[in-house]
Short mmCIF file of C-alpha atoms in Angstrom, two decimals:
data_model
loop_
_atom_site.label_atom_id
_atom_site.label_comp_id
_atom_site.label_asym_id
_atom_site.label_seq_id
_atom_site.Cartn_x
_atom_site.Cartn_y
_atom_site.Cartn_z
CA UNK A 1 23.96 -6.56 17.41
CA UNK A 2 23.72 -7.64 21.00
CA UNK A 3 20.64 -7.15 23.11
CA UNK A 4 21.22 -6.06 26.68
CA UNK A 5 18.73 -6.73 29.44
CA UNK A 6 18.93 -4.30 32.34
CA UNK A 7 16.96 -4.94 35.49
CA UNK A 8 15.28 -1.78 36.77
CA UNK A 9 13.51 -1.13 40.02
CA UNK A 10 9.75 -0.41 39.96
CA UNK A 11 10.47 3.21 40.85
CA UNK A 12 12.89 3.65 37.96
CA UNK A 13 10.45 2.02 35.57
CA UNK A 14 7.66 4.35 36.68
CA UNK A 15 9.88 7.36 36.04
CA UNK A 16 10.64 6.07 32.55
CA UNK A 17 7.00 5.33 31.80
CA UNK A 18 6.01 8.85 32.84
CA UNK A 19 7.37 10.10 29.49
CA UNK A 20 4.37 8.43 27.91
CA UNK A 21 2.02 10.65 29.89
CA UNK A 22 3.40 14.12 29.14
CA UNK A 23 1.85 16.21 26.35
CA UNK A 24 3.18 15.58 22.84
CA UNK A 25 4.74 19.06 22.73
CA UNK A 26 7.12 18.11 25.56
CA UNK A 27 8.18 14.70 24.24
CA UNK A 28 11.42 16.02 22.69
CA UNK A 29 13.30 15.68 25.98
CA UNK A 30 11.94 12.17 26.44
CA UNK A 31 12.84 10.88 22.97
CA UNK A 32 16.04 9.03 23.96
CA UNK A 33 14.40 7.77 27.14
CA UNK A 34 11.44 6.59 25.09
CA UNK A 35 13.70 4.53 22.83
CA UNK A 36 15.25 2.94 25.93
CA UNK A 37 11.83 2.19 27.43
CA UNK A 38 10.74 0.35 24.31
CA UNK A 39 13.93 -1.71 24.40
CA UNK A 40 13.15 -2.67 28.00
CA UNK A 41 9.78 -3.87 26.70
CA UNK A 42 11.48 -6.13 24.14
CA UNK A 43 11.12 -3.66 21.27
CA UNK A 44 14.55 -3.46 19.58
CA UNK A 45 15.81 -0.30 17.86
CA UNK A 46 15.60 -2.06 14.50
CA UNK A 47 11.92 -2.79 15.14
CA UNK A 48 11.36 0.75 16.37
CA UNK A 49 12.91 2.20 13.21
CA UNK A 50 10.74 0.06 10.96
CA UNK A 51 7.65 1.12 12.92
CA UNK A 52 8.58 4.81 12.70
CA UNK A 53 9.18 4.49 8.94
CA UNK A 54 5.80 2.81 8.55
CA UNK A 55 4.16 5.68 10.43
CA UNK A 56 5.99 8.29 8.33
CA UNK A 57 4.95 6.50 5.14
CA UNK A 58 1.32 6.36 6.26
CA UNK A 59 1.32 10.03 7.26
CA UNK A 60 2.61 10.97 3.78
CA UNK A 61 -0.10 8.86 2.17
CA UNK A 62 -2.73 10.68 4.22
CA UNK A 63 -1.18 14.08 3.47
CA UNK A 64 -1.08 13.31 -0.25
CA UNK A 65 -4.78 12.49 -0.23
CA UNK A 66 -5.62 15.59 1.81
CA UNK A 67 -3.69 17.96 -0.48
CA UNK A 68 -5.49 16.50 -3.50
CA UNK A 69 -8.83 16.93 -1.70
CA UNK A 70 -8.01 20.56 -0.84
CA UNK A 71 -7.18 21.28 -4.48
CA UNK A 72 -10.56 19.85 -5.47
CA UNK A 73 -12.27 22.28 -3.09
CA UNK A 74 -10.42 25.24 -4.62
CA UNK A 75 -11.32 24.07 -8.13
CA UNK A 76 -14.97 23.57 -7.15
CA UNK A 77 -15.43 27.23 -6.14
CA UNK A 78 -15.04 28.41 -9.72
CA UNK A 79 -18.40 26.85 -10.56
CA UNK A 80 -20.28 28.01 -7.46
CA UNK A 81 -23.19 30.45 -7.70
CA UNK A 82 -23.21 33.68 -5.72
CA UNK A 83 -25.47 32.45 -2.91
CA UNK A 84 -23.30 29.38 -2.34
CA UNK A 85 -19.96 31.15 -2.05
CA UNK A 86 -19.97 31.33 1.75
CA UNK A 87 -20.54 27.60 2.11
CA UNK A 88 -17.83 26.73 -0.38
CA UNK A 89 -15.40 29.15 1.27
CA UNK A 90 -15.91 27.35 4.61
CA UNK A 91 -15.08 24.06 2.89
CA UNK A 92 -11.89 25.59 1.49
CA UNK A 93 -10.90 26.95 4.89
CA UNK A 94 -11.45 23.56 6.52
CA UNK A 95 -9.53 21.81 3.73
CA UNK A 96 -6.58 24.18 4.21
CA UNK A 97 -6.58 23.61 7.98
CA UNK A 98 -6.64 19.83 7.52
CA UNK A 99 -3.79 20.08 5.00
CA UNK A 100 -1.74 22.10 7.47
CA UNK A 101 -2.39 19.52 10.19
CA UNK A 102 -1.39 16.63 7.91
CA UNK A 103 1.78 18.47 6.90
CA UNK A 104 2.75 18.96 10.55
CA UNK A 105 2.18 15.26 11.18
CA UNK A 106 4.50 14.40 8.28
CA UNK A 107 7.22 16.68 9.70
CA UNK A 108 6.84 15.14 13.16
CA UNK A 109 7.03 11.58 11.82
CA UNK A 110 10.20 12.32 9.84
CA UNK A 111 11.87 13.76 12.96
CA UNK A 112 10.88 10.61 14.85
CA UNK A 113 12.47 8.42 12.16
CA UNK A 114 15.68 10.45 12.38
CA UNK A 115 15.88 10.14 16.17
CA UNK A 116 15.52 6.36 16.19
CA UNK A 117 17.88 5.91 13.23
CA UNK A 118 20.58 7.99 14.94
CA UNK A 119 20.29 5.84 18.07
CA UNK A 120 20.38 2.61 16.06
CA UNK A 121 23.43 3.53 13.97
CA UNK A 122 25.33 4.86 16.98
CA UNK A 123 24.76 1.62 18.88
CA UNK A 124 25.57 -0.52 15.85
CA UNK A 125 28.88 1.25 15.24
CA UNK A 126 29.82 1.00 18.90
CA UNK A 127 29.15 -2.72 19.00
CA UNK A 128 31.34 -3.55 15.99
CA UNK A 129 34.35 -3.46 18.31
CA UNK A 130 32.85 -6.19 20.48
CA UNK A 131 33.25 -8.88 17.77
CA UNK A 132 35.99 -11.43 18.35
CA UNK A 133 35.62 -12.76 14.80
CA UNK A 134 37.05 -10.44 12.14
CA UNK A 135 34.85 -12.07 9.47
CA UNK A 136 31.66 -11.47 11.44
CA UNK A 137 32.74 -7.92 12.26
CA UNK A 138 33.31 -7.18 8.58
CA UNK A 139 29.98 -8.76 7.62
CA UNK A 140 28.17 -6.64 10.20
CA UNK A 141 30.02 -3.51 9.05
CA UNK A 142 28.93 -4.12 5.44
CA UNK A 143 25.36 -4.63 6.57
CA UNK A 144 25.54 -1.37 8.53
CA UNK A 145 26.80 0.51 5.47
CA UNK A 146 24.08 -0.96 3.26
CA UNK A 147 21.39 -0.10 5.80
CA UNK A 148 22.69 3.44 6.25
CA UNK A 149 22.87 3.95 2.47
CA UNK A 150 19.27 2.79 2.07
CA UNK A 151 18.23 4.95 4.99
CA UNK A 152 19.89 8.03 3.45
CA UNK A 153 17.90 7.44 0.25
CA UNK A 154 14.71 7.16 2.28
CA UNK A 155 15.23 10.31 4.34
CA UNK A 156 16.32 12.23 1.24
CA UNK A 157 13.06 11.32 -0.50
CA UNK A 158 10.97 12.14 2.57
CA UNK A 159 12.62 15.53 3.02
CA UNK A 160 12.23 16.34 -0.67
CA UNK A 161 8.49 15.71 -0.33
CA UNK A 162 8.41 17.67 2.93
CA UNK A 163 10.05 20.67 1.22
CA UNK A 164 7.36 20.65 -1.47
CA UNK A 165 4.57 20.97 1.11
CA UNK A 166 5.37 24.50 2.26
CA UNK A 167 4.97 26.27 -1.13
CA UNK A 168 1.65 24.48 -1.66
CA UNK A 169 0.46 25.41 1.82
CA UNK A 170 1.44 29.03 1.24
CA UNK A 171 -0.49 29.08 -2.04
CA UNK A 172 -3.52 27.55 -0.31
CA UNK A 173 -3.31 30.10 2.51
CA UNK A 174 -2.96 33.10 0.18
CA UNK A 175 -6.01 32.13 -1.81
CA UNK A 176 -8.02 31.23 1.28
CA UNK A 177 -7.32 34.70 2.70
CA UNK A 178 -8.09 36.36 -0.62
CA UNK A 179 -11.48 34.66 -0.72
CA UNK A 180 -12.14 35.58 2.89
CA UNK A 181 -11.62 39.27 2.12
CA UNK A 182 -13.23 39.25 -1.33
CA UNK A 183 -16.03 36.71 -1.35
CA UNK A 184 -17.73 37.72 -4.59
CA UNK A 185 -18.01 36.66 -8.21
CA UNK A 186 -15.23 39.01 -9.31
CA UNK A 187 -12.78 37.47 -6.83
CA UNK A 188 -13.72 33.98 -8.00
CA UNK A 189 -13.05 34.96 -11.61
CA UNK A 190 -9.60 36.28 -10.69
CA UNK A 191 -8.72 32.92 -9.10
CA UNK A 192 -9.64 30.86 -12.15
CA UNK A 193 -6.38 31.72 -13.89
CA UNK A 194 -4.38 30.56 -10.85
CA UNK A 195 -5.98 27.15 -10.45
CA UNK A 196 -3.73 25.64 -13.13
CA UNK A 197 -0.60 26.73 -11.27
CA UNK A 198 -1.93 25.30 -8.00
CA UNK A 199 -2.76 22.03 -9.72
CA UNK A 200 0.78 21.77 -11.12
CA UNK A 201 2.31 22.39 -7.69
CA UNK A 202 0.07 19.77 -6.05
CA UNK A 203 0.90 17.23 -8.75
CA UNK A 204 4.63 17.79 -8.15
CA UNK A 205 4.09 17.37 -4.41
CA UNK A 206 2.16 14.14 -4.92
CA UNK A 207 4.91 12.81 -7.21
CA UNK A 208 7.54 13.52 -4.52
CA UNK A 209 5.37 11.87 -1.87
CA UNK A 210 4.86 8.81 -4.06
CA UNK A 211 8.65 8.54 -4.41
CA UNK A 212 9.08 8.83 -0.63
CA UNK A 213 6.38 6.21 -0.03
CA UNK A 214 8.12 3.87 -2.50
CA UNK A 215 11.46 4.38 -0.73
CA UNK A 216 9.79 3.67 2.61
CA UNK A 217 8.33 0.40 1.32
CA UNK A 218 11.73 -0.62 -0.04
CA UNK A 219 13.48 0.23 3.24
CA UNK A 220 10.91 -1.69 5.29
CA UNK A 221 11.32 -4.72 3.02
CA UNK A 222 15.13 -4.61 3.37
CA UNK A 223 14.96 -4.29 7.15
CA UNK A 224 12.43 -7.13 7.35
CA UNK A 225 14.69 -9.43 5.30
CA UNK A 226 17.75 -8.69 7.44
CA UNK A 227 18.50 -10.98 10.40
CA UNK A 228 16.72 -9.72 13.51
CA UNK A 229 18.05 -9.78 17.05
CA UNK A 230 16.52 -12.47 19.28
CA UNK A 231 13.59 -11.30 21.42
CA UNK A 232 14.19 -10.65 25.09
CA UNK A 233 10.80 -11.50 26.52
CA UNK A 234 12.32 -12.06 29.96
CA UNK A 235 13.27 -8.38 30.34
CA UNK A 236 9.77 -7.36 29.32
CA UNK A 237 8.22 -9.79 31.80
CA UNK A 238 10.50 -8.55 34.60
CA UNK A 239 9.60 -4.93 33.96
CA UNK A 240 5.87 -5.60 33.88
CA UNK A 241 5.80 -8.07 36.75
CA UNK A 242 7.63 -5.57 38.98
CA UNK A 243 4.29 -3.82 39.51
CA UNK A 244 2.32 -6.94 40.37
CA UNK A 245 0.28 -8.23 42.02
CA UNK A 246 -1.53 -5.03 43.06
CA UNK A 247 -0.78 -1.93 40.93
CA UNK A 248 -2.52 1.21 42.10
CA UNK A 249 -5.71 2.39 40.46
CA UNK A 250 -3.77 5.04 38.50
CA UNK A 251 -0.86 2.74 37.60
CA UNK A 252 -2.97 -0.11 36.23
CA UNK A 253 -4.11 1.38 32.90
CA UNK A 254 -0.65 2.86 32.25
CA UNK A 255 0.96 -0.54 32.74
CA UNK A 256 -1.63 -2.21 30.54
CA UNK A 257 -0.54 0.18 27.76
CA UNK A 258 3.15 -0.40 28.34
CA UNK A 259 3.31 -4.10 29.12
CA UNK A 260 1.40 -5.05 25.99
CA UNK A 261 3.33 -2.67 23.76
CA UNK A 262 6.23 -4.87 22.68
CA UNK A 263 4.08 -7.88 21.86
CA UNK A 264 1.35 -5.82 20.19
CA UNK A 265 3.89 -4.01 18.00
CA UNK A 266 5.51 -7.26 16.87
CA UNK A 267 2.11 -8.83 16.20
CA UNK A 268 1.09 -5.92 13.97
CA UNK A 269 4.27 -6.10 11.90
CA UNK A 270 4.08 -9.88 11.54
CA UNK A 271 0.41 -9.80 10.56
CA UNK A 272 -0.69 -11.76 13.62
CA UNK A 273 -3.56 -10.95 15.98
CA UNK A 274 -2.52 -9.37 19.30
CA UNK A 275 -1.34 -11.77 21.98
CA UNK A 276 -4.25 -12.65 24.23
CA UNK A 277 -2.32 -13.91 27.23
CA UNK A 278 0.92 -13.14 29.04
CA UNK A 279 1.78 -9.53 29.72
CA UNK A 280 -0.85 -8.44 27.18
CA UNK A 281 -3.53 -10.22 29.18
CA UNK A 282 -4.79 -7.11 31.05
CA UNK A 283 -6.06 -5.78 27.74
CA UNK A 284 -8.79 -8.40 27.87
CA UNK A 285 -10.04 -7.26 31.26
CA UNK A 286 -13.28 -5.35 31.66
CA UNK A 287 -12.68 -1.63 31.79
CA UNK A 288 -9.35 -1.75 29.94
CA UNK A 289 -8.77 1.47 27.93
CA UNK A 290 -9.51 1.26 24.18
CA UNK A 291 -5.85 1.75 23.21
CA UNK A 292 -4.58 -0.87 25.66
CA UNK A 293 -1.62 -2.77 24.26
CA UNK A 294 -0.50 0.02 21.95
CA UNK A 295 2.92 1.62 22.10
CA UNK A 296 2.70 3.95 25.14
CA UNK A 297 5.13 6.46 23.64
CA UNK A 298 3.60 6.67 20.17
CA UNK A 299 2.52 10.34 19.78
CA UNK A 300 -0.52 9.17 17.77
CA UNK A 301 -1.85 7.30 20.82
CA UNK A 302 -3.96 9.52 23.04
CA UNK A 303 -4.05 8.17 26.58
CA UNK A 304 -6.77 9.10 28.99
#
């Protein structure tokens, strides 16, 4: 696929970068703009998709561990003495809340994968008509079909795991509320017979998540083996240098985030340390924010 470099004025670039600064809840309207911003920073859609899949995989790993931990807290209450019930209930409540938060993160990451994949496949299909060579066009079309087929397997596995989270969360919530209203030995005894059912549901959820994680690893490996588009460092340098030599006090940290993003992202995926010089250089300066050089539109990055 071709890589297009579009020169933007500093004002236009600032408008684009402002999507990185709005609260996460309002990022939906900026999603397509965010994909375009990353491309301007030398971060191709293929790279973006791999990064989003990695994030979705990691969020499912964390959710899997949290659901197992929450189940342990529910199981532990059956052996708690009367005077310790309040303390154990608080642990259960906190475990449920963490599980709910992890589940929401999984949902958000899957939606992010779907947005980038839709943009990638739309662009790929549109560019097939630009080939002059019929052989190359056919080769690219076959690669597109193989990638889409693998992607469909991945998203199917992720959504199957996602669907298993809600019944488990509902079971956790019901029992957490029951304990809240009936925190006594009799209530604990009535829950003992339900622990086995909860354990079965959590085990099924973990099995689905393990399948999704395996599919994610396979997809990442396939995308990493496929030929990548050449980097366009010049477009990244143009965008970042447009604000030099004297960005304002408020612009400077934002540009440090953005201008190091493309290089930092590639370095992480290739197992290399972050680039010390070039457009990532401001990250070495005194007073640079702790998340300098990270992807400015990654919802997991909290900018000051």
